[in-house]
Tab-separated table of C-alpha atoms in Angstrom:
chain	number	residue	atom	x	y	z
A	337	MET	CA	0.000	0.000	0.000
A	338	GLU	CA	1.005	3.620	-0.450
A	339	PHE	CA	0.837	4.438	3.275
A	340	LEU	CA	3.645	4.527	5.828
A	341	PRO	CA	2.398	2.549	8.848
A	342	ILE	CA	3.157	3.846	12.345
A	343	VAL	CA	2.452	1.706	15.409
A	344	MET	CA	2.055	3.724	18.599
A	345	ALA	CA	3.493	1.575	21.408
A	346	ALA	CA	4.736	4.162	23.895
A	347	GLY	CA	1.587	4.419	25.987
A	348	THR	CA	1.892	4.128	29.751
A	349	GLY	CA	-1.291	2.079	30.096
A	350	SER	CA	-2.718	4.646	32.504
A	351	ARG	CA	-6.004	2.726	32.824
A	352	MET	CA	-4.299	-0.573	33.619
A	353	THR	CA	-1.377	0.499	35.796
A	354	HIS	CA	-1.674	-2.536	38.077
A	355	LEU	CA	-0.506	-4.614	35.107
A	356	THR	CA	1.912	-2.169	33.470
A	357	VAL	CA	3.875	-1.054	36.533
A	358	GLN	CA	6.422	-3.838	35.894
A	359	CYS	CA	5.670	-4.705	32.262
A	360	PRO	CA	5.320	-2.380	29.249
A	361	LYS	CA	1.763	-2.292	27.993
A	362	ALA	CA	2.846	-3.376	24.504
A	363	LEU	CA	4.153	-6.689	25.908
A	364	LEU	CA	1.115	-7.644	27.980
A	365	PRO	CA	0.018	-11.059	26.673
A	366	VAL	CA	-3.207	-11.575	24.775
A	367	GLY	CA	-3.683	-15.218	23.873
A	368	ASN	CA	-0.048	-15.792	24.952
A	369	TYR	CA	1.252	-13.305	22.375
A	370	PRO	CA	2.257	-9.711	23.226
A	371	MET	CA	-0.540	-7.360	22.251
A	372	ILE	CA	1.772	-5.372	19.946
A	373	TYR	CA	2.223	-8.507	17.836
A	374	TYR	CA	-1.341	-8.339	16.476
A	375	PRO	CA	-1.178	-4.926	14.720
A	376	ILE	CA	2.370	-5.648	13.527
A	377	HIS	CA	1.329	-8.957	11.988
A	378	MET	CA	-1.804	-7.365	10.491
A	379	LEU	CA	0.522	-5.057	8.549
A	380	GLU	CA	2.569	-8.068	7.435
A	381	ARG	CA	-0.560	-9.861	6.219
A	382	TYR	CA	-1.463	-6.950	3.971
A	383	GLY	CA	1.923	-6.668	2.349
A	384	PHE	CA	3.597	-3.784	4.147
A	385	GLN	CA	7.381	-4.005	3.911
A	386	GLU	CA	8.293	-1.618	6.707
A	387	VAL	CA	6.809	0.024	9.772
A	388	ILE	CA	7.771	2.701	12.282
A	389	VAL	CA	7.312	1.454	15.842
A	390	VAL	CA	7.257	4.141	18.537
A	391	VAL	CA	8.292	2.810	21.964
A	392	PHE	CA	9.754	4.035	25.224
A	393	ASP	CA	13.522	4.003	24.852
A	394	ALA	CA	13.902	1.895	28.015
A	395	TYR	CA	11.885	-0.957	26.438
A	396	GLU	CA	13.097	-0.771	22.833
A	397	ALA	CA	15.591	-3.653	23.035
A	398	GLU	CA	13.140	-5.910	24.868
A	399	ILE	CA	10.252	-5.265	22.461
A	400	ARG	CA	12.513	-5.713	19.435
A	401	LYS	CA	13.781	-9.050	20.782
A	402	VAL	CA	10.316	-10.383	21.624
A	403	LEU	CA	8.919	-9.528	18.188
A	404	ARG	CA	11.894	-10.931	16.264
A	405	GLU	CA	12.805	-14.014	18.279
A	406	ASN	CA	9.591	-15.064	20.030
A	407	CYS	CA	7.010	-13.987	17.444
A	408	GLY	CA	8.958	-14.427	14.213
A	409	VAL	CA	8.108	-10.975	12.829
A	410	THR	CA	9.853	-10.393	9.492
A	411	ILE	CA	8.620	-6.926	8.500
A	412	LYS	CA	11.330	-4.245	8.602
A	413	MET	CA	10.821	-2.325	11.838
A	414	GLU	CA	12.290	1.125	12.448
A	415	PHE	CA	12.100	1.734	16.173
A	416	VAL	CA	11.802	5.284	17.434
A	417	GLY	CA	12.457	5.638	21.134
A	418	ILE	CA	10.977	8.423	23.202
A	419	PRO	CA	12.065	9.229	26.765
A	420	HIS	CA	10.450	6.794	29.212
A	421	THR	CA	10.193	9.655	31.692
A	422	GLU	CA	7.836	11.531	29.363
A	423	GLU	CA	4.130	10.987	28.733
A	424	TRP	CA	3.739	12.035	25.132
A	425	GLY	CA	0.378	11.774	23.451
A	426	THR	CA	-0.128	10.460	19.931
A	427	ALA	CA	-0.194	13.958	18.412
A	428	GLU	CA	3.070	14.889	20.118
A	429	THR	CA	4.614	11.666	18.845
A	430	LEU	CA	3.648	12.489	15.248
A	431	GLN	CA	5.276	15.890	15.643
A	432	HIS	CA	8.421	14.165	16.924
A	433	ILE	CA	8.757	11.810	13.927
A	434	ARG	CA	7.546	14.228	11.248
A	435	ASP	CA	10.953	14.257	9.484
A	436	ARG	CA	10.611	10.504	8.829
A	437	ILE	CA	7.241	10.928	7.086
A	438	GLN	CA	7.340	11.488	3.330
A	439	THR	CA	3.946	10.085	2.325
A	440	ASP	CA	0.427	9.487	3.645
A	441	ILE	CA	0.356	7.509	6.877
A	442	LEU	CA	-1.547	4.750	8.643
A	443	VAL	CA	-1.512	5.225	12.421
A	444	VAL	CA	-2.527	2.281	14.599
A	445	GLY	CA	-2.332	1.716	18.342
A	446	CYS	CA	-0.451	-1.265	19.745
A	447	ASP	CA	-3.599	-2.291	21.645
A	448	LEU	CA	-5.822	-2.869	18.583
A	449	ILE	CA	-6.676	-6.509	17.857
A	450	THR	CA	-8.883	-7.035	14.828
A	451	ASP	CA	-9.524	-9.356	11.906
A	452	LEU	CA	-10.404	-6.320	9.802
A	453	ASP	CA	-9.877	-6.358	6.042
A	454	LEU	CA	-7.457	-3.448	5.883
A	455	ASN	CA	-8.053	-3.035	2.162
A	456	GLN	CA	-11.626	-1.940	2.863
A	457	VAL	CA	-10.474	0.988	4.995
A	458	ALA	CA	-7.869	1.975	2.410
A	459	ASN	CA	-10.475	1.821	-0.360
A	460	VAL	CA	-12.772	4.255	1.484
A	461	HIS	CA	-9.830	6.602	1.958
A	462	ARG	CA	-8.878	6.439	-1.714
A	463	LYS	CA	-12.404	6.631	-3.088
A	464	HIS	CA	-13.173	9.900	-1.333
A	465	ASN	CA	-9.640	11.328	-1.479
A	466	ALA	CA	-10.076	11.720	2.268
A	467	SER	CA	-7.923	13.910	4.460
A	468	VAL	CA	-8.517	11.541	7.379
A	469	THR	CA	-10.277	8.183	7.514
A	470	VAL	CA	-11.152	6.786	10.937
A	471	LEU	CA	-11.840	3.173	11.867
A	472	LEU	CA	-14.894	2.878	14.114
A	473	SER	CA	-16.396	-0.290	15.513
A	474	LYS	CA	-19.947	-1.270	16.352
A	475	LEU	CA	-18.727	-4.365	18.169
A	476	PRO	CA	-19.050	-4.508	21.977
A	477	GLU	CA	-15.763	-4.205	23.846
A	478	SER	CA	-16.622	-5.892	27.122
A	479	GLY	CA	-18.812	-8.705	28.376
A	480	ASP	CA	-21.081	-9.096	31.362
A	481	LEU	CA	-18.374	-10.007	33.875
A	482	PRO	CA	-17.163	-7.347	36.316
A	483	THR	CA	-13.746	-5.791	35.816
A	484	PRO	CA	-11.155	-7.513	38.044
A	485	GLY	CA	-9.880	-5.331	40.849
A	486	GLN	CA	-12.600	-2.748	40.455
A	487	LYS	CA	-15.293	-2.203	43.037
A	488	GLY	CA	-18.447	-0.944	41.430
A	489	LYS	CA	-19.005	-0.288	37.766
A	490	SER	CA	-17.428	2.701	36.054
A	491	GLU	CA	-18.802	3.916	32.765
A	492	PRO	CA	-16.235	4.881	30.111
A	493	GLU	CA	-16.498	8.351	28.629
A	494	LYS	CA	-18.844	8.166	25.673
A	495	VAL	CA	-18.110	9.928	22.414
A	496	CYS	CA	-20.757	11.155	19.978
A	497	PHE	CA	-19.956	10.532	16.329
A	498	GLY	CA	-22.045	12.344	13.746
A	499	THR	CA	-22.151	10.874	10.238
A	500	ASP	CA	-24.132	11.321	7.075
A	501	GLU	CA	-27.056	9.010	6.400
A	502	LEU	CA	-24.781	6.445	4.730
A	503	GLU	CA	-22.489	6.451	7.770
A	504	GLU	CA	-19.463	7.321	5.654
A	505	ARG	CA	-18.762	11.041	5.984
A	506	LEU	CA	-17.648	11.987	9.496
A	507	LEU	CA	-19.397	15.239	10.371
A	508	MET	CA	-18.873	15.555	14.110
A	509	THR	CA	-16.966	14.014	17.010
A	510	LYS	CA	-17.579	15.225	20.548
A	511	THR	CA	-17.769	13.716	23.997
A	512	VAL	CA	-21.205	13.397	25.542
A	513	ALA	CA	-20.128	15.893	28.210
A	514	ASP	CA	-19.349	18.493	25.538
A	515	MET	CA	-22.707	17.831	23.895
A	516	ASP	CA	-24.476	18.389	27.210
A	517	GLU	CA	-22.728	21.741	27.596
A	518	GLY	CA	-23.962	22.877	24.205
A	519	GLY	CA	-20.745	23.791	22.419
A	520	GLU	CA	-20.512	25.486	19.044
A	521	ALA	CA	-23.345	25.224	16.540
A	522	LEU	CA	-22.917	23.489	13.201
A	523	SER	CA	-22.075	25.768	10.301
A	524	ALA	CA	-24.776	26.889	7.883
A	525	ARG	CA	-22.836	25.402	4.983
A	526	GLN	CA	-22.635	21.997	6.630
A	527	LEU	CA	-26.365	22.008	7.341
A	528	LYS	CA	-27.041	22.966	3.749
A	529	ILE	CA	-24.965	20.105	2.365
A	530	TYR	CA	-25.936	17.554	5.021
A	531	PRO	CA	-29.355	18.500	6.421
A	532	HIS	CA	-29.638	15.070	8.072
A	533	MET	CA	-27.009	13.777	10.463
A	534	ARG	CA	-26.934	10.531	12.425
A	535	ILE	CA	-25.481	10.923	15.917
A	536	ARG	CA	-24.389	7.734	17.674
A	537	THR	CA	-22.722	7.015	21.009
A	538	THR	CA	-22.367	3.275	20.374
A	539	PHE	CA	-19.262	3.480	18.191
A	540	THR	CA	-15.754	2.852	19.468
A	541	ASP	CA	-12.834	4.816	18.059
A	542	CYS	CA	-10.345	2.024	17.304
A	543	HIS	CA	-7.339	4.362	17.118
A	544	MET	CA	-6.622	3.554	13.487
A	545	TYR	CA	-6.266	6.600	11.252
A	546	LEU	CA	-5.356	7.005	7.593
A	547	MET	CA	-4.043	10.546	7.074
A	548	LYS	CA	-2.816	12.713	4.266
A	549	LYS	CA	0.726	13.913	4.719
A	550	TRP	CA	-0.453	17.517	4.908
A	551	VAL	CA	-2.220	16.688	8.183
A	552	VAL	CA	1.151	15.810	9.733
A	553	ASP	CA	2.664	19.021	8.334
A	554	TYR	CA	-0.222	21.018	9.755
A	555	LEU	CA	0.220	19.353	13.141
A	556	ALA	CA	3.968	19.975	13.132
A	557	TYR	CA	4.018	23.557	11.882
A	558	SER	CA	0.722	25.261	12.654
A	559	LYS	CA	0.472	27.483	15.684
A	560	ASP	CA	-3.039	26.041	16.167
A	561	CYS	CA	-1.500	22.661	17.092
A	562	LYS	CA	1.396	23.653	19.327
A	563	LYS	CA	-0.292	22.399	22.495
A	564	MET	CA	-2.050	19.381	21.032
A	565	THR	CA	-1.245	16.034	22.640
A	566	SER	CA	-3.867	13.576	21.326
A	567	ILE	CA	-5.008	12.622	17.834
A	568	ARG	CA	-8.390	11.381	19.018
A	569	GLU	CA	-9.192	14.091	21.551
A	570	GLU	CA	-7.755	17.186	19.844
A	571	LEU	CA	-6.457	16.809	16.288
A	572	LEU	CA	-9.334	14.744	14.866
A	573	PRO	CA	-12.148	16.934	16.285
A	574	ARG	CA	-10.435	20.032	14.927
A	575	ILE	CA	-10.069	18.639	11.398
A	576	VAL	CA	-13.659	17.339	11.414
A	577	LYS	CA	-14.921	20.726	12.544
A	578	LYS	CA	-13.008	22.565	9.793
A	579	GLN	CA	-14.519	20.625	6.861
A	580	PHE	CA	-17.029	23.247	5.740
A	581	PRO	CA	-15.435	26.689	5.399
A	582	SER	CA	-17.135	29.589	3.723
A	583	GLY	CA	-15.829	30.932	0.429
A	584	LYS	CA	-14.629	34.031	2.274
A	585	ARG	CA	-12.606	31.888	4.669
A	586	LEU	CA	-10.962	30.000	1.800
A	587	LYS	CA	-10.063	33.214	-0.008
A	588	LYS	CA	-8.408	34.570	3.127
A	589	SER	CA	-6.413	31.368	3.672
A	590	ARG	CA	-5.064	31.496	0.119
A	591	SER	CA	-3.759	35.005	0.677
A	592	MET	CA	-1.678	33.840	3.632
A	593	TRP	CA	0.867	32.094	1.388
A	594	LYS	CA	3.953	34.111	0.601
A	595	LYS	CA	4.562	32.501	-2.784
A	596	PRO	CA	2.240	32.025	-5.744
A	597	VAL	CA	0.602	28.636	-6.062
A	598	SER	CA	2.600	27.864	-9.209
A	599	GLU	CA	5.858	27.991	-7.233
A	600	LEU	CA	4.797	25.552	-4.539
A	601	GLU	CA	6.780	22.341	-4.685
A	602	GLN	CA	6.700	19.009	-2.946
A	603	ASP	CA	6.750	18.873	0.866
A	604	LEU	CA	5.388	22.405	1.243
A	605	VAL	CA	8.412	23.953	-0.485
A	606	ASP	CA	10.686	21.467	1.306
A	607	ASP	CA	10.312	23.249	4.621
A	608	LEU	CA	7.712	25.772	5.726
A	609	SER	CA	10.178	27.388	8.104
A	610	LEU	CA	12.297	28.439	5.095
A	611	MET	CA	9.274	29.760	3.257
A	612	ILE	CA	7.767	31.691	6.159
A	613	PRO	CA	10.346	32.626	8.807
A	614	ASN	CA	7.766	34.393	10.987
A	615	ILE	CA	5.887	31.691	12.880
A	616	ASN	CA	2.911	34.000	13.405
A	617	GLU	CA	2.296	34.129	9.657
A	618	LEU	CA	1.948	30.407	9.101
A	619	PRO	CA	-0.936	29.476	6.819
A	620	ASP	CA	-4.103	28.068	8.340
A	621	ILE	CA	-5.475	24.557	7.924
A	622	TYR	CA	-7.160	25.305	4.585
A	623	ALA	CA	-3.927	26.490	3.032
A	624	PHE	CA	-2.221	23.290	4.164
A	625	SER	CA	-4.991	21.123	2.725
A	626	GLU	CA	-5.339	22.988	-0.567
A	627	HIS	CA	-1.666	23.210	-1.415
A	628	ALA	CA	-0.359	19.845	-0.263
A	629	ALA	CA	1.818	18.557	-3.058
A	630	GLU	CA	-0.142	15.392	-3.808
A	631	GLN	CA	-3.460	17.239	-4.109
A	632	LYS	CA	-1.902	19.905	-6.327
A	633	LYS	CA	-0.278	17.413	-8.696
A	634	SER	CA	-3.517	15.514	-9.165
A	635	SER	CA	-5.833	18.519	-9.433
A	636	ASP	CA	-5.788	18.685	-13.249
A	637	ILE	CA	-6.491	14.954	-13.530
A	638	LYS	CA	-9.377	15.216	-11.052
A	639	LYS	CA	-10.835	18.172	-12.897
A	640	LEU	CA	-10.701	16.290	-16.193
A	641	ALA	CA	-12.259	13.210	-14.594
A	642	GLN	CA	-15.136	15.306	-13.204
A	643	GLU	CA	-15.757	16.867	-16.617
A	644	MET	CA	-15.862	13.470	-18.348
A	645	SER	CA	-17.784	11.642	-15.640
A	646	SER	CA	-21.544	11.007	-15.713
A	647	TRP	CA	-21.561	10.626	-11.915
A	648	TYR	CA	-23.825	13.077	-10.149
A	649	ASP	CA	-23.243	14.412	-6.646
A	650	PRO	CA	-26.606	15.394	-5.127
A	651	ARG	CA	-24.881	17.936	-2.904
A	652	GLY	CA	-24.039	20.104	-5.902
A	653	GLN	CA	-20.888	21.191	-7.709
A	654	GLU	CA	-20.065	23.899	-5.173
A	655	ALA	CA	-19.854	21.312	-2.395
A	656	VAL	CA	-17.476	19.117	-4.394
A	657	GLU	CA	-15.120	21.958	-5.276
A	658	ASN	CA	-15.008	23.514	-1.818
A	659	ASP	CA	-14.525	20.338	0.224
A	660	VAL	CA	-10.808	20.866	0.636
A	661	ILE	CA	-10.946	18.849	3.869
A	662	ARG	CA	-12.752	15.514	3.875
A	663	CYS	CA	-13.161	13.209	6.880
A	664	PHE	CA	-14.619	9.750	6.439
A	665	THR	CA	-15.161	6.592	8.451
A	666	TYR	CA	-15.036	2.873	7.961
A	667	ILE	CA	-17.257	1.070	10.452
A	668	GLN	CA	-16.411	-2.526	11.318
A	669	SER	CA	-19.711	-4.202	12.189
A	670	THR	CA	-18.759	-7.876	11.864
A	671	GLY	CA	-15.833	-10.026	12.884
A	672	PHE	CA	-13.498	-9.310	15.785
A	673	CYS	CA	-12.348	-5.869	16.905
A	674	MET	CA	-11.164	-4.874	20.370
A	675	ARG	CA	-8.916	-2.289	21.975
A	676	THR	CA	-7.152	-3.689	25.012
A	677	ASN	CA	-6.669	-0.338	26.740
A	678	THR	CA	-8.384	-1.106	30.061
A	679	ILE	CA	-8.249	-4.076	32.402
A	680	GLY	CA	-11.847	-4.907	31.468
A	681	THR	CA	-11.229	-4.960	27.715
A	682	TYR	CA	-7.903	-6.717	28.240
A	683	CYS	CA	-9.657	-9.559	30.078
A	684	GLU	CA	-12.447	-9.746	27.507
A	685	ALA	CA	-9.968	-9.884	24.628
A	686	ASN	CA	-8.253	-12.846	26.275
A	687	ARG	CA	-11.587	-14.575	26.810
A	688	GLN	CA	-12.516	-14.201	23.144
A	689	ILE	CA	-9.150	-14.553	21.422
A	690	SER	CA	-9.427	-18.328	21.020
A	691	LYS	CA	-12.218	-17.771	18.457
A	692	VAL	CA	-9.978	-15.880	16.045
A	693	ILE	CA	-6.397	-16.748	16.938
A	694	GLU	CA	-6.087	-19.198	14.036
A	695	THR	CA	-6.867	-16.280	11.711
A	696	LEU	CA	-4.630	-13.775	13.448
A	697	VAL	CA	-1.578	-15.963	14.119
A	698	PRO	CA	0.002	-17.920	11.263
A	699	GLY	CA	0.984	-21.519	11.864
A	700	ILE	CA	-1.529	-22.253	14.613
A	701	LYS	CA	-4.359	-23.500	12.433
A	702	GLY	CA	-4.862	-27.243	12.794
A	703	LYS	CA	-2.405	-27.608	15.687
A	704	GLY	CA	-4.889	-27.079	18.491
A	705	LEU	CA	-4.913	-24.503	21.274
A	706	ILE	CA	-2.965	-26.622	23.772
A	707	HIS	CA	0.784	-26.657	23.156
A	708	PRO	CA	2.134	-30.203	22.613
A	709	SER	CA	4.772	-29.691	25.313
A	710	ALA	CA	2.113	-29.072	27.994
A	711	THR	CA	1.585	-31.860	30.536
A	712	ILE	CA	-2.004	-32.464	31.590
A	713	LYS	CA	-2.667	-35.230	34.113
A	714	ASP	CA	-5.656	-37.551	34.290
A	715	LYS	CA	-9.219	-36.382	34.815
A	716	SER	CA	-8.412	-32.726	34.165
A	717	GLN	CA	-10.758	-30.768	31.928
A	718	ILE	CA	-9.532	-27.968	29.659
A	719	GLY	CA	-12.330	-26.113	27.864
A	720	PRO	CA	-12.278	-25.765	24.068
A	721	ASP	CA	-12.022	-21.969	24.408
A	722	CYS	CA	-8.797	-22.086	26.478
A	723	LEU	CA	-5.195	-21.528	25.406
A	724	VAL	CA	-2.389	-23.421	27.127
A	725	ALA	CA	1.204	-22.419	26.338
A	726	GLU	CA	4.373	-24.477	26.220
A	727	GLY	CA	5.881	-26.060	29.314
A	728	VAL	CA	2.688	-25.900	31.380
A	729	VAL	CA	2.100	-28.611	33.985
A	730	ILE	CA	-1.501	-29.213	35.050
A	731	GLY	CA	-2.259	-31.589	37.909
A	732	GLU	CA	-5.091	-34.062	38.369
A	733	LYS	CA	-8.788	-33.153	38.416
A	734	VAL	CA	-8.127	-29.570	37.372
A	735	SER	CA	-10.868	-27.542	35.662
A	736	VAL	CA	-9.938	-24.702	33.300
A	737	LYS	CA	-12.654	-22.793	31.447
A	738	ARG	CA	-12.445	-19.788	29.125
A	739	SER	CA	-8.952	-18.900	30.338
A	740	ILE	CA	-5.410	-18.295	29.112
A	741	ILE	CA	-2.533	-20.195	30.709
A	742	GLY	CA	0.922	-18.724	30.045
A	743	LYS	CA	4.290	-20.423	29.582
A	744	LYS	CA	5.747	-22.757	32.226
A	745	CYS	CA	2.871	-22.370	34.667
A	746	ILE	CA	2.318	-25.043	37.305
A	747	ILE	CA	-1.257	-25.708	38.409
A	748	GLY	CA	-1.847	-27.997	41.375
A	749	ASP	CA	-4.370	-30.804	41.692
A	750	LYS	CA	-8.078	-29.993	41.953
A	751	ALA	CA	-7.624	-26.320	41.104
A	752	LYS	CA	-10.489	-24.505	39.386
A	753	ILE	CA	-9.839	-21.639	36.989
A	754	ALA	CA	-12.453	-19.756	34.954
A	755	ASN	CA	-12.550	-16.537	32.905
A	756	SER	CA	-9.000	-15.679	33.920
A	757	VAL	CA	-5.642	-14.648	32.480
A	758	ILE	CA	-2.679	-16.504	33.973
A	759	MET	CA	0.611	-15.046	32.741
A	760	ASP	CA	3.970	-16.844	32.457
A	761	ASP	CA	5.707	-18.773	35.266
A	762	VAL	CA	2.767	-18.660	37.681
A	763	VAL	CA	2.419	-21.312	40.383
A	764	ILE	CA	-1.118	-22.101	41.556
A	765	GLY	CA	-1.358	-24.405	44.553
A	766	GLU	CA	-3.601	-27.393	45.093
A	767	SER	CA	-7.372	-26.797	45.385
A	768	CYS	CA	-7.140	-23.088	44.535
A	769	ILE	CA	-10.188	-21.360	43.054
A	770	VAL	CA	-9.508	-18.536	40.595
A	771	MET	CA	-12.546	-16.833	39.051
A	772	ASN	CA	-12.390	-13.821	36.699
A	773	CYS	CA	-8.876	-12.788	37.718
A	774	VAL	CA	-5.632	-11.591	36.173
A	775	ILE	CA	-2.511	-13.126	37.680
A	776	GLY	CA	0.781	-11.495	36.748
A	777	SER	CA	3.889	-13.370	35.701
A	778	SER	CA	5.913	-15.224	38.347
A	779	ALA	CA	3.156	-14.882	40.962
A	780	SER	CA	2.591	-17.702	43.420
A	781	LEU	CA	-0.616	-18.849	45.125
A	782	GLY	CA	-0.477	-21.141	48.146
A	783	GLU	CA	-2.874	-24.052	48.571
A	784	LYS	CA	-6.619	-23.451	48.819
A	785	CYS	CA	-6.521	-19.769	47.882
A	786	GLU	CA	-9.849	-18.357	46.723
A	787	LEU	CA	-9.702	-15.402	44.338
A	788	LYS	CA	-12.600	-13.704	42.609
A	789	ASP	CA	-12.645	-10.619	40.371
A	790	SER	CA	-9.113	-9.654	41.454
A	791	VAL	CA	-5.755	-8.623	40.025
A	792	ILE	CA	-2.591	-10.234	41.372
A	793	GLY	CA	0.549	-8.286	40.488
A	794	HIS	CA	3.742	-9.639	38.967
A	795	ALA	CA	5.838	-11.824	41.332
A	796	THR	CA	3.306	-11.437	44.153
A	797	GLN	CA	3.160	-14.313	46.638
A	798	LEU	CA	-0.076	-15.222	48.416
A	799	ALA	CA	-0.117	-17.376	51.527
A	800	ALA	CA	-2.153	-20.580	51.639
A	801	MET	CA	-5.900	-20.195	52.161
A	802	SER	CA	-5.877	-16.483	51.223
A	803	LYS	CA	-9.234	-15.127	50.143
A	804	TYR	CA	-9.746	-11.994	48.042
A	805	SER	CA	-12.651	-10.548	46.104
A	806	ASN	CA	-12.592	-7.371	43.974
A	807	GLU	CA	-9.068	-6.566	45.120
A	808	VAL	CA	-5.754	-5.518	43.619
A	809	ILE	CA	-2.876	-7.298	45.317
A	810	THR	CA	0.658	-6.304	44.364
A	811	ASP	CA	3.981	-6.907	46.009
A	812	VAL	CA	6.248	-4.141	44.760
A	813	GLU	CA	9.675	-3.941	46.397
A	814	GLY	CA	8.489	-6.204	49.163
A	815	SER	CA	5.467	-4.219	50.297
A	816	MET	CA	2.038	-5.768	49.919
A	817	GLU	CA	-0.703	-3.438	48.707
A	818	VAL	CA	-4.368	-4.426	48.986
């Protein structure tokens, strides 16, 4: 494809800190593979030859090794490290790597797991010559089970997405809170072109964005974007809002350029800072969108195609000519699509991954979901929707349902495990009961422990007969926190 893919893997996992305090979010296991593997392999499946992977510099070597040696990734990966002491948002990261970007881009988060046909999203982007195309999902992200370690139910912030009647053109994106406060009215021109708008709060922004290169230039150079940190929360709403300028606004933006249009060359005259030394005189968003090199080079061809085409746009010729910014969506309504950015969605992804792992991971199909090196003693029952990794030892009369068992785990006789994620090197004692829990790597449970809806941190040791419900138990530097 003609896009440069960028995988954002430098998030702190702020909504799942009990799991990421000792493990980078990108390496948290989903179906016994690090979550970053799934978007990387998706790019491989669709023929990409190279990818930029943005990580914290402290974890770069570890992530590189896991992807190459443990996961067999072959795509060329250019790692860009950012300071692990910083908390950069996705917009700030794009500004940081702008010099590496010479074409349109595909931005995807490391926590997206989907069986999406990527060609369908690209086709929407190409068909409409979109400035930005956003992947949304109608699929539910979490099940009916409570979130481990969380007392009470917390509702995620809902976002309103406004689309045209065909659910293709993205006309609005605002949080429900902003909608309740009123906010700015829609422009008269937008209402004229799209008198009917569908507003939904049931879509999930999957953090996959196809963008024109001029959007990155605008983000990097415009004074409007200097304080932006997030693509989803700041950059995208601004671009969506700016789609329908008046003719007067467009005329003013054109006058802001210091050189005639005919002299503009690729990459915004190589560098906008050379063209306009005074930062206060930078062109606005419409000047960026109108005079991006790719749009300019293809303008004559598009004009000729419109003249020769019998296609009719019911919005009118004025709308077609003046839509210098176009935002569209692709909505995934079937298949598998989840963002593992909270403990709740992380657990649900692990519960459901067995249904699609043969599609998402090459080489697994036909080999079963239990690794041949695992040892399972008599009268133990492992459900068909479970994954058991290599080197696992499971005792007698053990019951495992809808759960993931990581590498080299030892599970004692008569233990019962359901709806849980057990990471690598965990020891679970005899007759333990583990229901809807996440147990971090190298943790140890004594005999007859009873855990429900809880999170056990990495390397945490629980005494025999411990009982916890809706708790977070971590043993960091020797101090137990409950």
